[in-house]
XYZ file of C-alpha atoms in Angstrom:
687
model
C -26.795 -182.329 -36.897
C -25.292 -184.923 -39.122
C -24.396 -182.165 -41.568
C -22.869 -180.035 -38.799
C -20.824 -182.952 -37.706
C -19.464 -183.407 -41.220
C -18.375 -179.806 -41.318
C -16.779 -179.763 -37.833
C -14.865 -182.975 -37.474
C -13.031 -183.388 -34.182
C -15.590 -181.454 -32.070
C -17.824 -183.406 -29.762
C -21.589 -183.036 -30.402
C -22.266 -181.734 -26.853
C -19.619 -179.028 -27.045
C -20.819 -177.898 -30.459
C -24.372 -177.432 -29.214
C -23.218 -175.360 -26.246
C -21.155 -173.127 -28.565
C -24.132 -172.495 -30.808
C -26.355 -171.549 -27.869
C -23.757 -169.117 -26.473
C -23.404 -167.363 -29.826
C -27.147 -166.935 -30.093
C -27.326 -165.359 -26.636
C -24.544 -162.927 -27.424
C -26.230 -161.842 -30.648
C -29.532 -161.274 -28.865
C -27.817 -159.233 -26.144
C -25.978 -157.089 -28.705
C -29.193 -156.458 -30.598
C -30.970 -155.429 -27.402
C -28.210 -153.016 -26.503
C -28.176 -151.551 -29.990
C -31.919 -151.102 -29.998
C -31.985 -149.427 -26.586
C -34.090 -146.217 -26.840
C -35.067 -143.508 -24.420
C -37.805 -140.897 -24.254
C -36.606 -137.317 -23.711
C -38.601 -135.053 -21.407
C -36.641 -131.892 -20.489
C -38.839 -128.858 -19.747
C -37.113 -125.599 -18.729
C -34.087 -127.639 -17.778
C -30.677 -126.097 -17.396
C -28.587 -126.452 -20.550
C -25.641 -127.843 -18.642
C -27.825 -130.576 -17.070
C -29.351 -131.551 -20.411
C -25.918 -131.776 -22.061
C -24.591 -134.006 -19.230
C -27.615 -136.302 -19.491
C -27.282 -136.681 -23.277
C -23.541 -137.241 -22.864
C -24.135 -140.010 -20.324
C -26.664 -141.663 -22.621
C -24.585 -141.406 -25.820
C -21.228 -142.059 -24.155
C -19.723 -138.792 -25.442
C -17.588 -136.292 -23.545
C -19.005 -132.769 -23.550
C -17.249 -129.568 -22.496
C -19.602 -126.617 -21.996
C -18.298 -123.082 -22.509
C -18.961 -120.824 -19.481
C -20.810 -118.416 -21.766
C -23.387 -121.079 -22.598
C -26.204 -120.427 -20.138
C -29.968 -120.673 -19.996
C -32.717 -123.293 -20.055
C -33.701 -125.790 -22.709
C -36.907 -127.584 -23.731
C -36.238 -131.007 -25.269
C -39.048 -133.564 -25.387
C -39.875 -136.530 -27.610
C -43.152 -138.402 -28.146
C -41.420 -141.664 -29.074
C -38.274 -143.361 -27.808
C -35.107 -142.141 -29.565
C -31.792 -143.775 -30.351
C -28.432 -142.310 -29.358
C -27.876 -140.692 -32.758
C -31.382 -139.218 -32.745
C -30.962 -137.841 -29.224
C -27.650 -136.185 -30.177
C -29.218 -134.681 -33.303
C -32.152 -133.350 -31.247
C -29.740 -131.743 -28.774
C -27.778 -130.097 -31.578
C -30.945 -128.693 -33.170
C -32.184 -127.323 -29.854
C -28.829 -125.654 -29.171
C -28.759 -124.091 -32.661
C -32.130 -122.472 -32.008
C -30.607 -120.678 -29.021
C -27.390 -119.653 -30.804
C -25.061 -122.425 -29.621
C -23.124 -125.063 -31.573
C -21.271 -128.336 -30.941
C -17.714 -128.590 -32.292
C -15.853 -131.919 -32.412
C -12.156 -131.564 -31.530
C -9.987 -134.551 -30.650
C -12.899 -136.767 -29.566
C -14.329 -134.066 -27.273
C -17.571 -132.259 -28.065
C -17.402 -128.554 -27.238
C -20.596 -126.571 -26.677
C -19.753 -122.957 -27.600
C -21.582 -119.881 -28.885
C -22.262 -120.230 -32.596
C -20.316 -117.037 -33.367
C -17.163 -118.636 -31.888
C -17.599 -122.050 -33.482
C -15.343 -121.073 -36.378
C -12.488 -120.355 -33.934
C -12.746 -123.638 -31.997
C -11.213 -125.888 -34.649
C -13.310 -128.537 -36.312
C -12.573 -130.510 -39.431
C -11.445 -129.103 -42.763
C -12.900 -130.896 -45.772
C -12.540 -130.616 -49.496
C -15.422 -130.617 -51.937
C -17.230 -133.945 -52.124
C -16.458 -135.206 -48.576
C -19.295 -133.428 -46.750
C -21.844 -136.064 -47.695
C -20.418 -138.524 -45.096
C -20.415 -135.947 -42.262
C -23.143 -135.320 -39.710
C -25.274 -132.308 -40.534
C -24.941 -130.888 -37.010
C -21.155 -130.482 -37.202
C -19.466 -127.124 -37.862
C -16.878 -127.625 -40.586
C -14.652 -125.607 -42.884
C -14.776 -126.651 -46.508
C -12.628 -125.537 -49.449
C -14.344 -125.313 -52.852
C -11.986 -125.100 -55.816
C -13.597 -123.607 -58.911
C -12.546 -124.673 -62.386
C -14.420 -122.369 -64.737
C -16.280 -119.536 -63.013
C -14.303 -116.696 -61.324
C -14.476 -116.953 -57.549
C -15.666 -113.332 -57.239
C -18.837 -114.167 -59.194
C -19.600 -117.227 -57.068
C -18.935 -115.347 -53.823
C -21.800 -112.957 -54.555
C -24.205 -115.912 -54.834
C -22.966 -117.898 -51.791
C -22.563 -115.135 -49.207
C -26.352 -114.643 -48.613
C -26.758 -118.397 -47.979
C -24.365 -118.453 -44.999
C -25.204 -116.924 -41.594
C -23.482 -113.586 -40.938
C -21.432 -115.076 -38.074
C -19.789 -117.653 -40.340
C -17.030 -116.566 -42.722
C -16.996 -116.942 -46.495
C -13.585 -116.068 -47.975
C -12.527 -115.929 -51.622
C -8.947 -116.524 -52.795
C -8.585 -115.280 -56.391
C -4.960 -116.476 -56.659
C -6.026 -120.146 -56.818
C -9.724 -119.498 -57.560
C -10.917 -121.112 -54.322
C -13.757 -120.410 -51.880
C -13.489 -121.223 -48.139
C -16.784 -121.582 -46.192
C -17.278 -122.376 -42.492
C -20.790 -123.595 -41.598
C -22.819 -126.651 -40.568
C -22.318 -129.739 -42.695
C -25.922 -129.868 -43.893
C -25.680 -126.299 -45.247
C -22.272 -127.038 -46.785
C -23.849 -129.923 -48.727
C -26.440 -127.511 -50.101
C -23.751 -124.947 -51.011
C -21.727 -127.668 -52.728
C -24.646 -128.461 -55.023
C -25.163 -124.774 -55.826
C -21.478 -124.271 -56.668
C -21.515 -127.382 -58.866
C -24.445 -125.892 -60.785
C -22.713 -122.516 -61.190
C -19.164 -123.702 -61.922
C -19.697 -125.010 -65.425
C -17.630 -124.544 -68.580
C -18.692 -121.558 -70.643
C -21.157 -122.314 -73.362
C -19.583 -119.872 -75.791
C -19.496 -120.917 -79.389
C -17.290 -119.600 -82.159
C -17.850 -120.178 -85.831
C -15.881 -119.163 -88.898
C -18.157 -118.276 -91.804
C -16.393 -117.956 -95.180
C -17.868 -115.433 -97.605
C -18.401 -116.155 -101.248
C -19.201 -112.711 -102.634
C -19.083 -109.935 -99.999
C -15.935 -108.414 -98.528
C -15.343 -109.520 -94.924
C -14.010 -106.151 -93.763
C -17.076 -104.406 -95.222
C -19.647 -106.856 -93.914
C -18.297 -107.217 -90.339
C -19.293 -103.734 -89.061
C -22.763 -104.005 -90.638
C -23.483 -107.367 -89.003
C -22.014 -106.148 -85.706
C -24.311 -103.119 -85.546
C -27.416 -105.140 -86.375
C -26.612 -107.995 -83.983
C -25.751 -105.804 -80.995
C -28.421 -106.050 -78.260
C -30.329 -102.847 -77.642
C -31.669 -101.419 -74.391
C -30.337 -99.732 -71.284
C -29.020 -103.007 -69.825
C -28.465 -105.527 -72.644
C -28.380 -109.195 -71.740
C -24.786 -110.519 -71.703
C -26.097 -113.848 -72.955
C -27.117 -112.170 -76.213
C -23.772 -110.446 -76.836
C -22.342 -111.080 -80.298
C -18.802 -110.388 -81.486
C -18.067 -110.316 -85.210
C -14.507 -109.994 -86.498
C -13.205 -109.954 -90.072
C -10.351 -112.107 -91.302
C -9.141 -110.453 -94.524
C -6.708 -113.272 -95.310
C -9.427 -115.882 -95.808
C -12.258 -113.393 -96.445
C -14.209 -114.908 -93.552
C -16.210 -113.660 -90.576
C -15.464 -114.958 -87.091
C -18.663 -114.942 -84.984
C -18.615 -115.571 -81.243
C -21.692 -115.780 -78.994
C -23.049 -118.025 -76.240
C -26.606 -117.779 -77.490
C -27.658 -120.340 -80.125
C -30.532 -118.055 -81.118
C -28.177 -115.142 -81.739
C -25.842 -117.405 -83.712
C -28.663 -118.539 -86.005
C -29.781 -114.945 -86.485
C -26.275 -113.792 -87.423
C -25.723 -116.685 -89.832
C -29.044 -115.960 -91.550
C -28.166 -112.275 -91.841
C -24.762 -113.068 -93.351
C -26.351 -115.438 -95.835
C -28.742 -112.708 -97.002
C -25.970 -110.111 -97.360
C -23.400 -112.378 -99.023
C -24.800 -111.858 -102.519
C -22.927 -111.411 -105.814
C -22.498 -107.863 -107.077
C -24.131 -106.794 -110.351
C -22.049 -107.763 -113.383
C -19.827 -105.122 -114.886
C -17.461 -102.506 -113.566
C -18.358 -100.350 -110.566
C -16.962 -97.459 -108.567
C -16.052 -98.123 -104.931
C -15.134 -95.629 -102.220
C -13.064 -97.149 -99.402
C -12.286 -94.959 -96.354
C -8.942 -95.644 -94.687
C -8.201 -95.809 -90.971
C -4.436 -95.648 -90.634
C -2.579 -95.188 -93.906
C -2.428 -92.073 -96.035
C -4.599 -92.307 -99.113
C -1.941 -90.916 -101.479
C 0.719 -93.410 -100.326
C -1.646 -96.387 -100.512
C -2.957 -95.373 -103.935
C 0.602 -95.280 -105.256
C 1.234 -98.782 -103.916
C -1.988 -100.218 -105.321
C -1.342 -98.692 -108.732
C 1.900 -100.636 -108.941
C 0.163 -103.966 -108.220
C -0.662 -106.056 -111.299
C -4.184 -107.439 -110.924
C -5.511 -110.245 -113.145
C -9.270 -110.279 -113.748
C -10.315 -113.896 -113.361
C -13.919 -113.263 -114.492
C -15.222 -112.117 -117.914
C -16.238 -108.505 -118.208
C -19.774 -107.304 -118.860
C -18.959 -106.726 -122.538
C -17.665 -110.276 -122.847
C -20.815 -111.682 -121.219
C -23.066 -109.639 -123.537
C -21.123 -110.765 -126.589
C -21.406 -114.392 -125.559
C -25.151 -114.081 -125.177
C -25.384 -112.651 -128.733
C -23.893 -115.780 -130.189
C -20.388 -114.384 -130.731
C -17.137 -115.536 -129.188
C -16.618 -114.311 -125.585
C -13.437 -112.716 -124.374
C -11.014 -115.156 -122.726
C -11.143 -115.479 -118.969
C -8.057 -114.287 -117.092
C -7.290 -111.201 -119.115
C -5.679 -108.220 -117.445
C -8.125 -105.426 -116.684
C -6.288 -102.393 -115.293
C -8.356 -100.706 -112.575
C -8.508 -96.981 -111.908
C -7.254 -96.040 -108.438
C -7.500 -92.443 -107.203
C -6.710 -91.026 -103.756
C -8.950 -88.444 -102.076
C -6.740 -86.767 -99.415
C -9.473 -84.621 -97.756
C -11.490 -87.695 -96.756
C -8.445 -90.023 -96.701
C -10.246 -92.453 -98.977
C -9.415 -94.545 -102.023
C -11.714 -94.424 -105.059
C -11.502 -97.606 -107.144
C -13.104 -98.162 -110.513
C -12.815 -101.854 -111.375
C -14.718 -105.062 -111.876
C -15.930 -107.008 -108.882
C -13.155 -109.612 -109.149
C -10.432 -106.972 -109.374
C -11.955 -105.011 -106.510
C -11.840 -108.127 -104.329
C -8.144 -108.584 -104.927
C -7.448 -104.918 -104.242
C -9.450 -105.006 -101.015
C -7.491 -108.023 -99.804
C -4.274 -106.037 -100.286
C -5.754 -102.901 -98.701
C -7.010 -104.742 -95.617
C -3.537 -106.111 -94.976
C -1.836 -102.749 -95.450
C -4.343 -100.452 -93.723
C -3.634 -101.649 -90.169
C -2.582 -99.853 -87.027
C 1.157 -99.331 -87.138
C 3.248 -99.837 -84.072
C 5.013 -96.873 -82.520
C 8.295 -96.551 -80.697
C 8.822 -94.368 -77.640
C 12.523 -93.648 -77.195
C 13.974 -92.439 -73.930
C 17.325 -90.728 -74.462
C 19.773 -89.974 -71.663
C 22.578 -87.595 -72.611
C 25.236 -87.174 -69.923
C 28.172 -84.790 -70.288
C 30.687 -84.406 -67.465
C 33.599 -81.978 -67.883
C 36.446 -80.976 -65.587
C 38.692 -77.985 -66.356
C 41.678 -77.212 -64.131
C 44.159 -74.356 -64.706
C 47.063 -72.931 -62.694
C 49.340 -69.902 -63.227
C 52.422 -68.747 -61.358
C 55.145 -66.294 -62.272
C 57.303 -63.391 -61.025
C 57.973 -60.313 -63.158
C 60.160 -57.359 -62.293
C 61.397 -54.067 -63.745
C 64.224 -51.965 -62.368
C 65.578 -48.529 -63.286
C 62.321 -46.834 -64.277
C 62.814 -44.016 -61.761
C 65.932 -42.895 -63.681
C 64.191 -42.618 -67.047
C 63.673 -38.832 -66.717
C 66.985 -38.042 -64.934
C 68.672 -36.866 -68.130
C 71.670 -39.103 -67.551
C 72.462 -42.423 -69.081
C 70.797 -45.218 -67.134
C 70.170 -48.938 -67.500
C 66.763 -50.567 -67.023
C 65.836 -54.258 -67.139
C 63.142 -56.718 -66.198
C 60.859 -59.523 -67.312
C 57.446 -59.187 -68.914
C 55.302 -62.288 -69.580
C 51.707 -63.147 -70.483
C 48.852 -61.174 -71.981
C 47.464 -57.793 -70.952
C 45.886 -59.174 -67.788
C 49.091 -60.882 -66.689
C 52.148 -58.777 -67.596
C 53.713 -56.154 -65.424
C 53.596 -53.378 -68.058
C 49.806 -53.509 -68.239
C 49.642 -53.481 -64.461
C 51.888 -50.429 -64.302
C 49.601 -48.517 -66.656
C 46.492 -49.410 -64.653
C 46.388 -51.678 -61.643
C 42.812 -52.556 -62.582
C 44.101 -54.377 -65.647
C 45.494 -57.169 -63.522
C 43.521 -60.365 -63.865
C 41.967 -62.627 -61.267
C 44.013 -64.426 -58.676
C 46.676 -63.350 -56.211
C 48.736 -60.342 -57.387
C 51.530 -59.091 -55.102
C 53.754 -56.188 -56.166
C 56.267 -53.619 -54.957
C 55.384 -50.022 -55.886
C 57.543 -46.941 -55.529
C 55.510 -43.867 -56.545
C 54.928 -43.012 -60.178
C 57.130 -42.380 -63.142
C 56.634 -40.692 -66.535
C 57.751 -42.836 -69.462
C 57.841 -41.381 -72.976
C 55.163 -42.994 -75.103
C 53.260 -44.330 -72.056
C 52.766 -41.273 -69.900
C 52.639 -41.351 -66.159
C 52.518 -44.946 -64.856
C 52.888 -46.605 -61.501
C 56.483 -47.415 -60.629
C 55.755 -51.154 -60.235
C 59.074 -52.803 -59.556
C 58.005 -56.415 -58.827
C 54.781 -58.341 -59.611
C 54.143 -61.886 -58.350
C 51.030 -63.556 -59.721
C 49.343 -66.892 -58.732
C 46.000 -68.287 -59.929
C 44.316 -71.702 -59.846
C 40.979 -72.337 -61.551
C 38.743 -75.448 -61.256
C 35.627 -75.678 -63.437
C 33.288 -78.668 -63.296
C 30.124 -79.162 -65.309
C 27.551 -81.943 -65.237
C 24.967 -81.618 -67.997
C 22.098 -84.080 -68.127
C 19.514 -84.040 -70.917
C 16.604 -86.490 -71.123
C 14.806 -85.899 -74.408
C 11.962 -88.297 -75.308
C 10.734 -89.106 -78.801
C 7.601 -90.928 -79.958
C 7.371 -91.870 -83.610
C 5.702 -94.344 -85.929
C 7.445 -97.440 -87.143
C 9.739 -96.601 -90.069
C 9.168 -92.849 -89.655
C 11.978 -90.456 -88.762
C 11.566 -88.191 -85.740
C 13.669 -85.199 -84.747
C 14.011 -83.284 -81.514
C 16.087 -80.133 -80.983
C 16.845 -78.617 -77.583
C 18.993 -75.500 -77.899
C 19.201 -72.097 -79.580
C 18.819 -70.837 -83.108
C 22.007 -68.829 -83.692
C 22.532 -66.461 -86.670
C 25.648 -66.949 -88.792
C 26.749 -64.205 -91.238
C 27.338 -65.816 -94.627
C 28.007 -62.671 -96.667
C 27.894 -58.903 -96.657
C 28.217 -55.959 -99.062
C 30.341 -53.027 -97.902
C 30.408 -49.648 -99.657
C 32.187 -46.380 -98.850
C 30.388 -43.080 -99.191
C 32.017 -39.783 -98.349
C 34.852 -41.419 -96.430
C 32.454 -43.285 -94.091
C 32.146 -47.064 -94.176
C 28.622 -48.446 -94.099
C 27.222 -51.968 -94.293
C 23.947 -51.741 -96.123
C 23.438 -55.464 -96.781
C 24.165 -58.779 -94.977
C 23.122 -62.394 -95.576
C 22.465 -64.484 -92.459
C 21.913 -68.199 -92.048
C 20.407 -69.488 -88.830
C 21.463 -72.837 -87.401
C 20.339 -74.848 -84.402
C 22.956 -75.012 -81.679
C 22.370 -77.384 -78.791
C 21.249 -81.021 -78.668
C 19.766 -82.550 -81.813
C 18.608 -86.153 -82.083
C 17.160 -87.809 -85.186
C 15.787 -91.343 -84.887
C 14.207 -93.663 -87.425
C 13.074 -96.947 -85.803
C 12.174 -100.171 -87.552
C 10.405 -102.933 -85.605
C 11.070 -106.552 -86.513
C 8.652 -109.430 -86.033
C 10.627 -110.732 -83.057
C 10.338 -107.459 -81.153
C 13.840 -106.197 -81.929
C 14.077 -102.515 -82.839
C 16.531 -101.272 -85.434
C 17.465 -97.646 -84.785
C 18.992 -95.305 -87.325
C 20.297 -92.513 -85.094
C 21.968 -89.169 -85.666
C 23.032 -87.192 -82.621
C 24.672 -83.769 -82.467
C 25.799 -81.771 -79.447
C 27.007 -78.252 -80.216
C 27.680 -75.065 -78.262
C 28.788 -71.488 -79.001
C 32.247 -70.787 -77.586
C 33.140 -67.398 -79.126
C 31.073 -64.648 -80.724
C 33.788 -61.944 -80.855
C 35.715 -63.444 -83.729
C 35.578 -61.077 -86.734
C 35.234 -64.053 -89.060
C 32.044 -65.245 -87.354
C 30.702 -67.322 -84.500
C 32.840 -70.221 -83.312
C 31.030 -73.376 -82.168
C 32.059 -76.748 -80.792
C 30.261 -79.660 -82.417
C 30.199 -83.369 -81.614
C 28.169 -85.712 -83.812
C 27.300 -89.383 -83.787
C 25.612 -91.373 -86.559
C 25.041 -95.106 -86.299
C 22.629 -98.029 -86.758
C 21.978 -100.378 -83.841
C 19.708 -103.283 -82.885
C 18.015 -103.058 -79.488
C 15.525 -105.343 -77.768
C 12.261 -103.856 -76.595
C 12.685 -101.907 -73.309
C 16.439 -102.597 -73.218
C 19.089 -99.947 -72.623
C 21.981 -99.475 -75.017
C 24.876 -97.041 -74.944
C 25.473 -95.759 -78.440
C 28.808 -94.044 -78.006
C 30.898 -91.836 -75.863
C 33.498 -89.148 -76.330
C 36.234 -89.000 -73.741
C 38.630 -86.094 -74.268
C 41.643 -85.402 -72.052
C 43.778 -82.374 -72.998
C 46.822 -81.109 -71.109
C 48.467 -77.738 -71.895
C 51.681 -76.519 -70.231
C 53.011 -73.085 -71.262
C 56.346 -71.790 -69.906
C 57.647 -68.292 -70.626
C 61.195 -67.715 -69.334
C 64.438 -65.908 -69.813
C 66.974 -68.171 -71.523
C 69.471 -69.807 -69.200
C 68.360 -67.775 -66.171
C 64.904 -69.428 -66.155
C 66.523 -72.888 -65.977
C 68.441 -72.255 -62.772
C 66.934 -74.272 -59.888
C 64.906 -72.215 -57.394
C 66.319 -68.896 -58.587
C 64.975 -69.584 -62.079
C 61.410 -68.920 -60.885
C 62.304 -65.213 -60.774
C 62.819 -65.284 -64.541
C 59.855 -67.313 -65.841
C 56.066 -67.493 -65.946
C 54.295 -70.895 -66.167
C 50.688 -71.751 -67.039
C 49.193 -75.248 -66.812
C 45.731 -76.365 -67.920
C 43.971 -79.744 -68.124
C 40.563 -80.318 -69.709
C 38.626 -83.603 -69.406
C 35.271 -84.177 -71.084
C 33.139 -87.335 -70.958
C 30.033 -87.519 -73.150
C 27.780 -90.626 -73.092
C 24.424 -91.295 -74.771
C 21.992 -93.977 -73.553
C 18.823 -95.038 -75.387
C 15.903 -97.254 -74.416
C 13.135 -97.913 -76.967
C 9.621 -98.985 -75.954
C 7.416 -100.589 -78.600
C 3.837 -99.272 -78.349
C 1.489 -101.554 -80.251
C -1.976 -100.775 -78.860
C -3.995 -98.140 -77.068
C -3.487 -99.709 -73.633
C 0.290 -99.341 -73.840
C -0.079 -95.782 -75.130
C -2.468 -94.865 -72.312
C -0.113 -96.308 -69.686
C 2.809 -94.373 -71.140
C 0.834 -91.140 -71.369
C -0.442 -91.272 -67.789
C 3.054 -91.986 -66.487
C 4.533 -88.934 -68.234
C 1.539 -86.807 -67.305
C 1.924 -87.629 -63.606
C 5.677 -86.986 -63.745
C 5.179 -83.542 -65.292
C 2.499 -82.682 -62.755
C 4.812 -83.648 -59.886
C 7.522 -81.402 -61.297
C 5.055 -78.495 -61.475
C 3.973 -79.027 -57.890
C 7.609 -79.139 -56.735
C 8.284 -75.685 -58.229
C 5.525 -73.925 -56.277
C 6.579 -71.148 -53.909
C 6.888 -71.899 -50.202
C 4.773 -69.980 -47.684
C 6.332 -66.723 -46.412
C 5.207 -64.559 -43.541
C 5.657 -61.292 -45.460
C 5.299 -62.258 -49.120
C 2.161 -63.403 -50.948
C 1.996 -66.980 -52.174
C 2.203 -66.822 -55.958
C 1.711 -70.299 -57.373
C 2.374 -71.185 -60.953
C -0.005 -73.160 -63.148
C -0.404 -76.880 -62.453
C -1.999 -79.348 -64.839
C -5.316 -80.793 -63.608
C -5.512 -84.293 -62.213
C -5.964 -86.864 -64.940
C -9.492 -88.386 -64.900
C -9.704 -91.947 -63.676
C -11.302 -93.006 -66.939
C -8.090 -92.112 -68.754
C -6.108 -94.431 -66.483
C -8.209 -97.534 -67.105
C -6.682 -100.010 -69.567
C -8.493 -100.766 -72.779
C -10.061 -104.218 -72.374
C -11.786 -104.693 -75.691
C -9.362 -104.919 -78.625
C -9.921 -102.564 -81.497
C -11.369 -104.400 -84.516
C -9.087 -104.611 -87.531
C -11.516 -102.406 -89.474
C -13.631 -99.516 -88.170
C -17.381 -99.835 -87.737
C -17.912 -97.408 -90.570
C -20.498 -97.669 -93.249
C -19.555 -100.235 -95.837
C -18.653 -98.808 -99.216
C -21.522 -99.193 -101.598
C -20.485 -99.941 -105.171
C -21.789 -97.703 -107.866
C -22.386 -99.843 -110.951
C -20.877 -98.680 -114.166
C -23.218 -97.480 -116.909
C -24.426 -100.122 -119.265
C -22.438 -100.493 -122.386
């Protein structure tokens, strides 16, 4: 007590003792309350009564759904605490298909199938460990490595059918609603599945073999065999011609060791001397590549077989680094290159060949040729003749009149034959017939008024498409092949003229487009374009056929999939022809009786639009092909005949539906070199 007094100065000893006794009593009372336990003994009791009793004991507020009905058996052999009693109630309800959901401090007893709709807490991964196992919760699992679709297949069987499991591929997340104890188990399973891939990639440089030759051999040997090969044993081998290395990728350490051992056994030096090698090509033409390789100066950095043999005999060896010209021959039937050279020279040539013999990009060009023309013409005139009825009277008479235009317009032609009058409105005054010397009997047409207005509009749209290789010219012609007479031999026999011989040259008339694209590294396309639009306008000319021609030749730079207008021709021509009698035709109003006027206006607008698409791989080509195939098939279906009650239905041919396999994109990239048999060198004969 002396020590207590020292620590609590100012407090009387009697008061301090009373305070200590009161604290001890309170602690004992709290411990007794906390350790209060009850024994449960509910046999065939109503569920509602059991829930109310447990709620009264635990101090929780329960709300029972009206659909929750039936009896419950809940007994315990030993006294239970509040937490244990609540857990026992939850387990008993779960066995009968009911669940407890905590919402806002109120415990709801609902059917288990509806627990997911009654609210509950939403947790993220890692927070379920602190939750009671009897609670229905919704937890969001965010995956870092494994695709959510793969994990969904493993988690769905572990969750009761009434509880949802939803995958969200956009953010690679999985949402599960279930009891907390099951969510903790699912969390551990997902943690075991969602691990970084164990793939391993190694770059193996080669000392003697050619990477492009060795890659397909190793790939064929390392590929797993069987109906369903194990994905864990998959091996990918790619060649890097620049560094003469093999890039090996696999997630199996055993497969990696096997591939490295195989490469080590195959990477052996070739026999000394000069050999013959046959190299099949994939993309380039053998003749063009052979010409390029023949122009390359190759330096042999190793001594030849003769030099090695001389050195062994005690004589001076040939210097290293001398030029040894190889023999390069193209074999067009097999599209192969035959090389006769030393091993060192062959290596240098193969490095050049591997860089040149690659898949070339292509360019698909959509051309839009629009030509809009408008032709308007108007004619009006009055012609008259007087005094024709006195031509045959025998007395002196005076005639006069006006006569304008060509044979289809003038009054003289109309008097000879009314059918000669052209189109339009023709109004005349006729008074019988009259015989005119030199013309015969003609209609006595005294007055002819003629009016005509013509409007011609044309809208021509052409959409030619061209697909060509990079740096290769393509040409498309849509039109007619028209013959042009370039010469003839005429002879006369017996007074008759014959034409026994003619020379004819045929030319394309229509729309002609020539394109030569060149793709840059940045994706820009340089187009060398020649465009020609021609049409036949007259074939009756004795000198030959008359054509209208419009050409365009230019070089442009266009971005991939961008539209450019190359050029346009806008022509506007106005013609006004007036035929009149001098002085009389200039008199206002009355002058129209002495003149004939023709007006014509022609407007032509020609525009050319181009859009190039760079096609670098098979996936882009397949997408482009299926799009054009479907468009053509739709056009064929649109031209089918409609049903008719009296006529048979005669349908034209329609292309078949494209197989679904042709629509799937190509996932695996094509290796830089084909999986063909590696060229085996044929050693040169010993010298």
